[in-house]
Amino acid sequence: MILQLPKGTRDFSPEEKISRDRIIGTLKEVFELYGYAPLETPVLEKFDILSSKYAGGAEILKETFRLTDQGGRELGLRYDLTVPLARYIGMNPSIKMPFKRYQIGDVFRDGPVASARYRQFTQCDVDIVGSSSMATDAEIVSLAYTAFCKLNLQAVVKVNNRKLLNDILDYCGLEKDRQESAILSIDKLEKFGREYVKNELKAQKIDERKINTLLGIISLKGENEEKISQLNKFLKDSDGLKEIEELLAHTKAMGLEAGFDVSLARGLSYYTGTVFEAMLKDSGVASSVCGGGRYDNMIGNFLGKGACPAVGISFGLDRIYDALAEKQDSRKKTNTQVYVIPIKALSEGIKAAWQLRDAGIKTDIDSTGKSPSKNLEYANSLGIPYAIFVGKKELEAGKLKLRDMESGKEELLSIERAIELLKNVK
Amino acid sequence: MILQLPKGTRDFSPEEKISRDRIIGTLKEVFELYGYAPLETPVLEKFDILSSKYAGGAEILKETFRLTDQGGRELGLRYDLTVPLARYIGMNPSIKMPFKRYQIGDVFRDGPVASARYRQFTQCDVDIVGSSSMATDAEIVSLAYTAFCKLNLQAVVKVNNRKLLNDILDYCGLEKDRQESAILSIDKLEKFGREYVKNELKAQKIDERKINTLLGIISLKGENEEKISQLNKFLKDSDGLKEIEELLAHTKAMGLEAGFDVSLARGLSYYTGTVFEAMLKDSGVASSVCGGGRYDNMIGNFLGKGACPAVGISFGLDRIYDALAEKQDSRKKTNTQVYVIPIKALSEGIKAAWQLRDAGIKTDIDSTGKSPSKNLEYANSLGIPYAIFVGKKELEAGKLKLRDMESGKEELLSIERAIELLKNVK
């Protein structure tokens, strides 16, 4: 039997998992700081829910892991956390609105296994359902900045508005039924450049004069205010532009620099207003580390009810992890604080370990009877910062020997004193 | 479309998830207190790994969710966290031994959907690979007691030894090839009673005289020491009995009351020595809330190498959750500490929320412009303990109004004073 992982999945070693847990802990802290409540839904969903026409759409459905249970029921592994949210809201009609929830969980996509694409990856989502105020969208921008600040990552949050994009396309004379595909092309401006987008739009049989007007507008440069004043010159009564102005007024009042980017569109077709994306500054991780937007129709459509305003953002744990992994200084090999080495005094060693743990100190102990030097080698390889020798001779004097693994300095002291010292080096 | 969950799965509402997160947090804390390191492996595993003859066995394989990816690869959803551990060790031969790891994750079983059986449930496992010392087994007992103590649950940990059971069966004259199925029957003594077990053993064509001797022995009553001294009378040189004596000497030295139960067997056939099980006292949750044992051959067999000693225990999160859910007092509806209600002063409200969050206070805010009374109703339904009114008039005096949602008491104060107060009610 060949020991292998399924393609596109990976294990996380203790060192890697400690780092992931720290990121998750920080995101949870920030989500709760902003008043979001945790939700957990199963990995398995009924296939007809995942494949609803109002759900993720045809592209994502092609990548859905599908299975049949022993009762012949069609199931699938969730490909995102938004469809389960819509289902949850539908099944719990008494939920108080607005409903602010976060969910951190694994999602699955049976797609082509490209270089940095995983088939199981962790999403960290926050969504507010039931508020159409732009103050809500601004809160999401603020939350993203707080998260990156606490993660010690330099990021910039870019914003745009899908209604504004539709108004711009109207102004350029594009027919409604061509706007959706044009928007998907516009989204590629930053990544693939002007010529690439121009060719895609030409392939959609859009008049070259219209394309040039459009590219001129979405390439607008300058400060947010300049872009808005430029757009105000030719767009009359654009709701999208008003929403962006309101959103930016809120973020400015909070002292945040959200970057208005007229070419930002985000692939998904269900967005109806604000769209967000955050990119890291000075990082090898080129793609966006979080993204989202306002989707006022999706949940209502999904549930067969009227509009149900919603806005949310999703942080990609794996990309944030990769970005932090570039910074070697942030790695921590172990959470264990001290390693007890009994020297022909196993039961005394066990007692010392018990006392240390009882005092809240994360303690490991050798139970295999290795030699002291082998034990030091072991503690060192695990990166445990302190060792305690428990030997009969020292015990007679009521003492233990504490060793600082980095400096090699050793000290004879009582267990109480050792606990005091270890508590202070946390 | 009917909104439904797959059979045997469930959602956890914010209130439920807060409680689950608290249990997980406590278990993580205890696992790390004992020096275990976190590991994460994928939900998907290759089917040939899960179905290896050294893995979980035929019974569990019948309940394995199976699927094929788009590349035609046979995959399955993991049914436990032990087989992935064996695979991980095989794929990482440079791991330092002993390897102490914990893993908290969902596992999946496509079994019959009985009353309290879930098809997705969370296991919290600790295992030590690479130590055959009984001090290690004692550490697991100690860890279990610490966990239940910190969870505020009254539990008793029962122990036995599979080698001892085999020695007892030898003494009763049972042929080796009948011992495995006899052990599975013995395991049912506590649950179904003496007559039930007797009939099962009779059906296995075991001589009635042998059955009576056996039942006499496994029904031994009294203190641990009395049982050991009784067994010592007729078992000569039983390694299993020596191991139990050593294990109980360690736990006694730690002041722990592990209960020696000669009828405890645990279903799985891969156990080779100590077996553990913990039951709650005074709880409606009748089944065991954690269980495990020593499996010295499984990992080595699985990897095609020699013996690789291992011992571990698995906590069932769902059963612990159900047991704690019986205690209503432990429920907490929200983590949010304060709800900001702007009264015609949205941007001032946003600023106040920003300051509160910046000070580390978990803050929600109304962005929908509801009336103050609707807002109080909302905050109350979510269980948020404090509300802050931000109104123009109060702001002119540099004040906000803080309301204690339980007593209804209101106070005019500065934002700094409000922060100070809220920090102290954590």
mmCIF file of N, CA, C and O in Angstrom, chain A residues 255-333:
data_model
loop_
_atom_site.group_PDB
_atom_site.id
_atom_site.type_symbol
_atom_site.label_atom_id
_atom_site.label_comp_id
_atom_site.label_asym_id
_atom_site.label_seq_id
_atom_site.Cartn_x
_atom_site.Cartn_y
_atom_site.Cartn_z
ATOM 1 N N GLY A 255 -11.226 56.847 9.558
ATOM 2 C CA GLY A 255 -9.784 56.964 9.351
ATOM 3 C C GLY A 255 -9.201 55.840 8.520
ATOM 4 O O GLY A 255 -8.001 55.572 8.575
ATOM 5 N N LEU A 256 -10.036 55.154 7.728
ATOM 6 C CA LEU A 256 -9.563 54.033 6.922
ATOM 7 C C LEU A 256 -9.432 54.435 5.465
ATOM 8 O O LEU A 256 -10.254 55.180 4.941
ATOM 9 N N GLU A 257 -8.407 53.890 4.804
ATOM 10 C CA GLU A 257 -8.180 54.200 3.395
ATOM 11 C C GLU A 257 -8.690 53.098 2.501
ATOM 12 O O GLU A 257 -7.894 52.308 2.000
ATOM 13 N N ALA A 258 -9.978 52.995 2.271
ATOM 14 C CA ALA A 258 -10.457 52.011 1.302
ATOM 15 C C ALA A 258 -10.172 52.574 -0.092
ATOM 16 O O ALA A 258 -10.348 53.760 -0.343
ATOM 17 N N GLY A 259 -9.679 51.738 -0.985
ATOM 18 C CA GLY A 259 -9.317 52.207 -2.327
ATOM 19 C C GLY A 259 -10.447 51.936 -3.310
ATOM 20 O O GLY A 259 -10.801 50.785 -3.560
ATOM 21 N N PHE A 260 -11.013 53.022 -3.870
ATOM 22 C CA PHE A 260 -12.102 52.898 -4.849
ATOM 23 C C PHE A 260 -11.484 52.468 -6.178
ATOM 24 O O PHE A 260 -10.689 53.202 -6.761
ATOM 25 N N ASP A 261 -11.820 51.286 -6.666
ATOM 26 C CA ASP A 261 -11.237 50.761 -7.905
ATOM 27 C C ASP A 261 -12.375 50.437 -8.875
ATOM 28 O O ASP A 261 -13.083 49.439 -8.718
ATOM 29 N N VAL A 262 -12.538 51.299 -9.891
ATOM 30 C CA VAL A 262 -13.689 51.189 -10.790
ATOM 31 C C VAL A 262 -13.666 49.893 -11.614
ATOM 32 O O VAL A 262 -14.687 49.485 -12.161
ATOM 33 N N SER A 263 -12.519 49.219 -11.674
ATOM 34 C CA SER A 263 -12.467 47.989 -12.477
ATOM 35 C C SER A 263 -12.735 46.733 -11.652
ATOM 36 O O SER A 263 -12.841 45.637 -12.190
ATOM 37 N N LEU A 264 -12.851 46.884 -10.334
ATOM 38 C CA LEU A 264 -13.080 45.699 -9.496
ATOM 39 C C LEU A 264 -14.504 45.173 -9.692
ATOM 40 O O LEU A 264 -15.470 45.933 -9.616
ATOM 41 N N ALA A 265 -14.638 43.896 -9.986
ATOM 42 C CA ALA A 265 -15.988 43.359 -10.235
ATOM 43 C C ALA A 265 -16.298 42.114 -9.411
ATOM 44 O O ALA A 265 -17.424 41.903 -9.000
ATOM 45 N N ARG A 266 -15.305 41.272 -9.121
ATOM 46 C CA ARG A 266 -15.504 39.964 -8.464
ATOM 47 C C ARG A 266 -16.338 39.050 -9.365
ATOM 48 O O ARG A 266 -17.401 39.427 -9.833
ATOM 49 N N GLY A 267 -15.833 37.852 -9.566
ATOM 50 C CA GLY A 267 -16.455 36.938 -10.519
ATOM 51 C C GLY A 267 -17.931 36.597 -10.310
ATOM 52 O O GLY A 267 -18.722 36.616 -11.242
ATOM 53 N N LEU A 268 -18.331 36.320 -9.082
ATOM 54 C CA LEU A 268 -19.676 35.773 -8.861
ATOM 55 C C LEU A 268 -20.788 36.681 -9.360
ATOM 56 O O LEU A 268 -20.771 37.889 -9.142
ATOM 57 N N SER A 269 -21.774 36.040 -9.965
ATOM 58 C CA SER A 269 -22.828 36.849 -10.576
ATOM 59 C C SER A 269 -23.873 37.316 -9.569
ATOM 60 O O SER A 269 -24.672 38.181 -9.877
ATOM 61 N N TYR A 270 -23.861 36.762 -8.348
ATOM 62 C CA TYR A 270 -24.954 37.146 -7.451
ATOM 63 C C TYR A 270 -24.749 38.470 -6.714
ATOM 64 O O TYR A 270 -25.631 38.910 -5.992
ATOM 65 N N TYR A 271 -23.590 39.109 -6.877
ATOM 66 C CA TYR A 271 -23.401 40.397 -6.195
ATOM 67 C C TYR A 271 -24.313 41.463 -6.791
ATOM 68 O O TYR A 271 -24.527 41.514 -7.999
ATOM 69 N N THR A 272 -24.834 42.319 -5.917
ATOM 70 C CA THR A 272 -25.797 43.332 -6.372
ATOM 71 C C THR A 272 -25.368 44.754 -6.059
ATOM 72 O O THR A 272 -26.012 45.694 -6.525
ATOM 73 N N GLY A 273 -24.338 44.944 -5.254
ATOM 74 C CA GLY A 273 -23.936 46.308 -4.881
ATOM 75 C C GLY A 273 -22.450 46.355 -4.612
ATOM 76 O O GLY A 273 -21.652 45.981 -5.471
ATOM 77 N N THR A 274 -22.099 46.768 -3.405
ATOM 78 C CA THR A 274 -20.686 46.839 -3.011
ATOM 79 C C THR A 274 -19.955 45.517 -3.289
ATOM 80 O O THR A 274 -20.511 44.442 -3.056
ATOM 81 N N VAL A 275 -18.734 45.629 -3.800
ATOM 82 C CA VAL A 275 -17.833 44.469 -3.832
ATOM 83 C C VAL A 275 -16.520 44.878 -3.165
ATOM 84 O O VAL A 275 -16.110 46.033 -3.247
ATOM 85 N N PHE A 276 -15.918 43.925 -2.449
ATOM 86 C CA PHE A 276 -14.654 44.171 -1.738
ATOM 87 C C PHE A 276 -13.608 43.165 -2.176
ATOM 88 O O PHE A 276 -13.937 42.036 -2.518
ATOM 89 N N GLU A 277 -12.355 43.568 -2.014
ATOM 90 C CA GLU A 277 -11.261 42.629 -2.188
ATOM 91 C C GLU A 277 -10.066 43.186 -1.433
ATOM 92 O O GLU A 277 -9.839 44.388 -1.464
ATOM 93 N N ALA A 278 -9.336 42.331 -0.746
ATOM 94 C CA ALA A 278 -8.132 42.820 -0.075
ATOM 95 C C ALA A 278 -6.915 42.125 -0.644
ATOM 96 O O ALA A 278 -6.930 40.919 -0.878
ATOM 97 N N MET A 279 -5.883 42.920 -0.922
ATOM 98 C CA MET A 279 -4.613 42.394 -1.428
ATOM 99 C C MET A 279 -3.537 42.729 -0.399
ATOM 100 O O MET A 279 -3.587 43.783 0.239
ATOM 101 N N LEU A 280 -2.562 41.847 -0.275
ATOM 102 C CA LEU A 280 -1.446 42.128 0.629
ATOM 103 C C LEU A 280 -0.432 43.021 -0.071
ATOM 104 O O LEU A 280 -0.208 42.905 -1.271
ATOM 105 N N LYS A 281 0.169 43.920 0.707
ATOM 106 C CA LYS A 281 1.289 44.718 0.194
ATOM 107 C C LYS A 281 2.572 43.924 0.408
ATOM 108 O O LYS A 281 2.701 43.201 1.395
ATOM 109 N N ASP A 282 3.519 44.051 -0.482
ATOM 110 C CA ASP A 282 4.851 43.443 -0.309
ATOM 111 C C ASP A 282 4.789 41.971 0.060
ATOM 112 O O ASP A 282 5.374 41.553 1.057
ATOM 113 N N SER A 283 4.052 41.194 -0.700
ATOM 114 C CA SER A 283 3.998 39.773 -0.382
ATOM 115 C C SER A 283 4.090 38.965 -1.654
ATOM 116 O O SER A 283 3.691 39.403 -2.733
ATOM 117 N N GLY A 284 4.611 37.744 -1.534
ATOM 118 C CA GLY A 284 4.665 36.844 -2.673
ATOM 119 C C GLY A 284 3.287 36.258 -2.975
ATOM 120 O O GLY A 284 3.073 35.649 -4.011
ATOM 121 N N VAL A 285 2.335 36.416 -2.037
ATOM 122 C CA VAL A 285 0.982 35.912 -2.257
ATOM 123 C C VAL A 285 0.215 36.955 -3.067
ATOM 124 O O VAL A 285 -0.242 37.961 -2.546
ATOM 125 N N ALA A 286 0.127 36.711 -4.370
ATOM 126 C CA ALA A 286 -0.370 37.741 -5.281
ATOM 127 C C ALA A 286 -1.887 37.861 -5.256
ATOM 128 O O ALA A 286 -2.436 38.954 -5.350
ATOM 129 N N SER A 287 -2.570 36.754 -5.117
ATOM 130 C CA SER A 287 -4.031 36.810 -5.224
ATOM 131 C C SER A 287 -4.636 37.469 -3.993
ATOM 132 O O SER A 287 -3.957 37.730 -2.999
ATOM 133 N N SER A 288 -5.926 37.698 -4.067
ATOM 134 C CA SER A 288 -6.598 38.358 -2.960
ATOM 135 C C SER A 288 -6.661 37.422 -1.760
ATOM 136 O O SER A 288 -6.813 36.219 -1.905
ATOM 137 N N VAL A 289 -6.528 37.985 -0.567
ATOM 138 C CA VAL A 289 -6.588 37.173 0.649
ATOM 139 C C VAL A 289 -7.975 37.210 1.278
ATOM 140 O O VAL A 289 -8.284 36.428 2.163
ATOM 141 N N CYS A 290 -8.809 38.145 0.830
ATOM 142 C CA CYS A 290 -10.209 38.084 1.212
ATOM 143 C C CYS A 290 -11.036 38.856 0.203
ATOM 144 O O CYS A 290 -10.525 39.714 -0.508
ATOM 145 N N GLY A 291 -12.295 38.495 0.120
ATOM 146 C CA GLY A 291 -13.147 39.151 -0.853
ATOM 147 C C GLY A 291 -14.599 38.891 -0.528
ATOM 148 O O GLY A 291 -14.927 37.954 0.203
ATOM 149 N N GLY A 292 -15.455 39.748 -1.063
ATOM 150 C CA GLY A 292 -16.875 39.545 -0.810
ATOM 151 C C GLY A 292 -17.677 40.664 -1.419
ATOM 152 O O GLY A 292 -17.205 41.370 -2.314
ATOM 153 N N GLY A 293 -18.883 40.833 -0.916
ATOM 154 C CA GLY A 293 -19.714 41.884 -1.459
ATOM 155 C C GLY A 293 -21.141 41.769 -0.958
ATOM 156 O O GLY A 293 -21.455 40.943 -0.096
ATOM 157 N N ARG A 294 -21.961 42.624 -1.529
ATOM 158 C CA ARG A 294 -23.377 42.672 -1.151
ATOM 159 C C ARG A 294 -24.182 41.825 -2.136
ATOM 160 O O ARG A 294 -23.961 41.915 -3.350
ATOM 161 N N TYR A 295 -25.039 40.984 -1.604
ATOM 162 C CA TYR A 295 -25.856 40.093 -2.454
ATOM 163 C C TYR A 295 -27.284 40.144 -1.937
ATOM 164 O O TYR A 295 -27.717 39.270 -1.206
ATOM 165 N N ASP A 296 -28.018 41.171 -2.335
ATOM 166 C CA ASP A 296 -29.336 41.430 -1.751
ATOM 167 C C ASP A 296 -30.423 40.479 -2.241
ATOM 168 O O ASP A 296 -31.485 40.386 -1.616
ATOM 169 N N ASN A 297 -30.193 39.804 -3.368
ATOM 170 C CA ASN A 297 -31.253 38.942 -3.911
ATOM 171 C C ASN A 297 -31.064 37.452 -3.632
ATOM 172 O O ASN A 297 -32.027 36.696 -3.587
ATOM 173 N N MET A 298 -29.825 37.057 -3.463
ATOM 174 C CA MET A 298 -29.530 35.625 -3.440
ATOM 175 C C MET A 298 -30.320 34.859 -2.375
ATOM 176 O O MET A 298 -30.967 33.863 -2.682
ATOM 177 N N ILE A 299 -30.265 35.296 -1.121
ATOM 178 C CA ILE A 299 -30.934 34.542 -0.059
ATOM 179 C C ILE A 299 -32.449 34.504 -0.291
ATOM 180 O O ILE A 299 -33.079 33.443 -0.197
ATOM 181 N N GLY A 300 -33.013 35.669 -0.634
ATOM 182 C CA GLY A 300 -34.453 35.720 -0.896
ATOM 183 C C GLY A 300 -34.850 34.796 -2.042
ATOM 184 O O GLY A 300 -35.816 34.030 -1.941
ATOM 185 N N ASN A 301 -34.108 34.834 -3.149
ATOM 186 C CA ASN A 301 -34.363 33.937 -4.284
ATOM 187 C C ASN A 301 -34.289 32.496 -3.850
ATOM 188 O O ASN A 301 -35.143 31.670 -4.192
ATOM 189 N N PHE A 302 -33.248 32.220 -3.102
ATOM 190 C CA PHE A 302 -32.971 30.860 -2.676
ATOM 191 C C PHE A 302 -34.126 30.300 -1.844
ATOM 192 O O PHE A 302 -34.503 29.145 -1.968
ATOM 193 N N LEU A 303 -34.686 31.193 -1.022
ATOM 194 C CA LEU A 303 -35.751 30.754 -0.127
ATOM 195 C C LEU A 303 -37.125 30.929 -0.738
ATOM 196 O O LEU A 303 -38.126 30.609 -0.101
ATOM 197 N N GLY A 304 -37.170 31.463 -1.955
ATOM 198 C CA GLY A 304 -38.461 31.685 -2.582
ATOM 199 C C GLY A 304 -39.243 32.803 -1.923
ATOM 200 O O GLY A 304 -40.470 32.838 -1.962
ATOM 201 N N LYS A 305 -38.545 33.722 -1.273
ATOM 202 C CA LYS A 305 -39.191 34.868 -0.635
ATOM 203 C C LYS A 305 -38.759 36.132 -1.353
ATOM 204 O O LYS A 305 -38.017 36.091 -2.323
ATOM 205 N N GLY A 306 -39.163 37.264 -0.833
ATOM 206 C CA GLY A 306 -38.742 38.536 -1.413
ATOM 207 C C GLY A 306 -37.284 38.805 -1.106
ATOM 208 O O GLY A 306 -36.589 37.955 -0.576
ATOM 209 N N ALA A 307 -36.819 40.026 -1.463
ATOM 210 C CA ALA A 307 -35.428 40.391 -1.257
ATOM 211 C C ALA A 307 -35.061 40.263 0.220
ATOM 212 O O ALA A 307 -35.881 40.480 1.110
ATOM 213 N N CYS A 308 -33.828 39.888 0.468
ATOM 214 C CA CYS A 308 -33.317 39.745 1.832
ATOM 215 C C CYS A 308 -31.887 40.269 1.779
ATOM 216 O O CYS A 308 -30.987 39.549 1.370
ATOM 217 N N PRO A 309 -31.691 41.549 2.117
ATOM 218 C CA PRO A 309 -30.365 42.152 1.922
ATOM 219 C C PRO A 309 -29.294 41.431 2.724
ATOM 220 O O PRO A 309 -29.550 40.991 3.845
ATOM 221 N N ALA A 310 -28.111 41.319 2.141
ATOM 222 C CA ALA A 310 -27.015 40.635 2.828
ATOM 223 C C ALA A 310 -25.688 41.135 2.283
ATOM 224 O O ALA A 310 -25.580 41.473 1.102
ATOM 225 N N VAL A 311 -24.710 41.185 3.149
ATOM 226 C CA VAL A 311 -23.362 41.559 2.716
ATOM 227 C C VAL A 311 -22.373 40.771 3.560
ATOM 228 O O VAL A 311 -22.629 40.486 4.735
ATOM 229 N N GLY A 312 -21.269 40.361 2.920
ATOM 230 C CA GLY A 312 -20.320 39.545 3.664
ATOM 231 C C GLY A 312 -18.948 39.541 3.029
ATOM 232 O O GLY A 312 -18.745 40.056 1.927
ATOM 233 N N ILE A 313 -18.029 38.961 3.757
ATOM 234 C CA ILE A 313 -16.660 38.851 3.262
ATOM 235 C C ILE A 313 -16.092 37.517 3.722
ATOM 236 O O ILE A 313 -16.485 36.990 4.760
ATOM 237 N N SER A 314 -15.196 36.972 2.910
ATOM 238 C CA SER A 314 -14.629 35.670 3.206
ATOM 239 C C SER A 314 -13.104 35.779 3.212
ATOM 240 O O SER A 314 -12.506 36.255 2.250
ATOM 241 N N PHE A 315 -12.487 35.346 4.316
ATOM 242 C CA PHE A 315 -11.026 35.331 4.417
ATOM 243 C C PHE A 315 -10.531 33.939 4.059
ATOM 244 O O PHE A 315 -11.072 32.952 4.558
ATOM 245 N N GLY A 316 -9.532 33.877 3.200
ATOM 246 C CA GLY A 316 -8.952 32.580 2.833
ATOM 247 C C GLY A 316 -7.823 32.232 3.784
ATOM 248 O O GLY A 316 -6.744 32.806 3.721
ATOM 249 N N LEU A 317 -8.095 31.276 4.689
ATOM 250 C CA LEU A 317 -7.092 30.935 5.708
ATOM 251 C C LEU A 317 -5.797 30.453 5.079
ATOM 252 O O LEU A 317 -4.710 30.808 5.532
ATOM 253 N N ASP A 318 -5.906 29.641 4.010
ATOM 254 C CA ASP A 318 -4.703 29.057 3.434
ATOM 255 C C ASP A 318 -3.776 30.110 2.833
ATOM 256 O O ASP A 318 -2.565 30.021 2.954
ATOM 257 N N ARG A 319 -4.367 31.133 2.198
ATOM 258 C CA ARG A 319 -3.519 32.185 1.625
ATOM 259 C C ARG A 319 -2.909 33.063 2.701
ATOM 260 O O ARG A 319 -1.774 33.510 2.586
ATOM 261 N N ILE A 320 -3.677 33.343 3.753
ATOM 262 C CA ILE A 320 -3.132 34.126 4.868
ATOM 263 C C ILE A 320 -1.998 33.337 5.525
ATOM 264 O O ILE A 320 -0.937 33.872 5.835
ATOM 265 N N TYR A 321 -2.240 32.026 5.673
ATOM 266 C CA TYR A 321 -1.209 31.154 6.251
ATOM 267 C C TYR A 321 0.063 31.185 5.395
ATOM 268 O O TYR A 321 1.165 31.333 5.904
ATOM 269 N N ASP A 322 -0.107 31.069 4.080
ATOM 270 C CA ASP A 322 1.054 31.096 3.184
ATOM 271 C C ASP A 322 1.795 32.429 3.300
ATOM 272 O O ASP A 322 3.024 32.467 3.297
ATOM 273 N N ALA A 323 1.035 33.531 3.404
ATOM 274 C CA ALA A 323 1.664 34.847 3.510
ATOM 275 C C ALA A 323 2.433 34.971 4.825
ATOM 276 O O ALA A 323 3.544 35.518 4.860
ATOM 277 N N LEU A 324 1.866 34.439 5.909
ATOM 278 C CA LEU A 324 2.558 34.531 7.201
ATOM 279 C C LEU A 324 3.745 33.573 7.260
ATOM 280 O O LEU A 324 4.737 33.844 7.936
ATOM 281 N N ALA A 325 3.631 32.446 6.524
ATOM 282 C CA ALA A 325 4.717 31.470 6.522
ATOM 283 C C ALA A 325 5.976 32.068 5.897
ATOM 284 O O ALA A 325 7.091 31.639 6.195
ATOM 285 N N GLU A 326 5.793 33.089 5.031
ATOM 286 C CA GLU A 326 6.949 33.777 4.450
ATOM 287 C C GLU A 326 7.771 34.473 5.534
ATOM 288 O O GLU A 326 8.971 34.634 5.409
ATOM 289 N N LYS A 327 7.059 34.919 6.583
ATOM 290 C CA LYS A 327 7.750 35.570 7.693
ATOM 291 C C LYS A 327 8.186 34.513 8.689
ATOM 292 O O LYS A 327 7.404 34.083 9.530
ATOM 293 N N GLN A 328 9.422 34.085 8.598
ATOM 294 C CA GLN A 328 9.873 32.979 9.448
ATOM 295 C C GLN A 328 9.783 33.301 10.936
ATOM 296 O O GLN A 328 9.594 32.424 11.756
ATOM 297 N N ASP A 329 9.897 34.578 11.267
ATOM 298 C CA ASP A 329 9.946 34.958 12.681
ATOM 299 C C ASP A 329 8.676 34.606 13.443
ATOM 300 O O ASP A 329 8.677 34.486 14.659
ATOM 301 N N SER A 330 7.565 34.427 12.694
ATOM 302 C CA SER A 330 6.312 34.215 13.397
ATOM 303 C C SER A 330 6.087 32.744 13.761
ATOM 304 O O SER A 330 5.085 32.389 14.340
ATOM 305 N N ARG A 331 7.038 31.854 13.415
ATOM 306 C CA ARG A 331 6.827 30.430 13.666
ATOM 307 C C ARG A 331 7.120 30.045 15.119
ATOM 308 O O ARG A 331 8.039 30.550 15.746
ATOM 309 N N LYS A 332 6.321 29.130 15.607
ATOM 310 C CA LYS A 332 6.490 28.628 16.958
ATOM 311 C C LYS A 332 6.367 27.119 16.848
ATOM 312 O O LYS A 332 5.395 26.612 16.309
ATOM 313 N N LYS A 333 7.368 26.379 17.327
ATOM 314 C CA LYS A 333 7.371 24.938 17.096
ATOM 315 C C LYS A 333 6.466 24.162 18.040
ATOM 316 O O LYS A 333 5.994 23.085 17.716
#
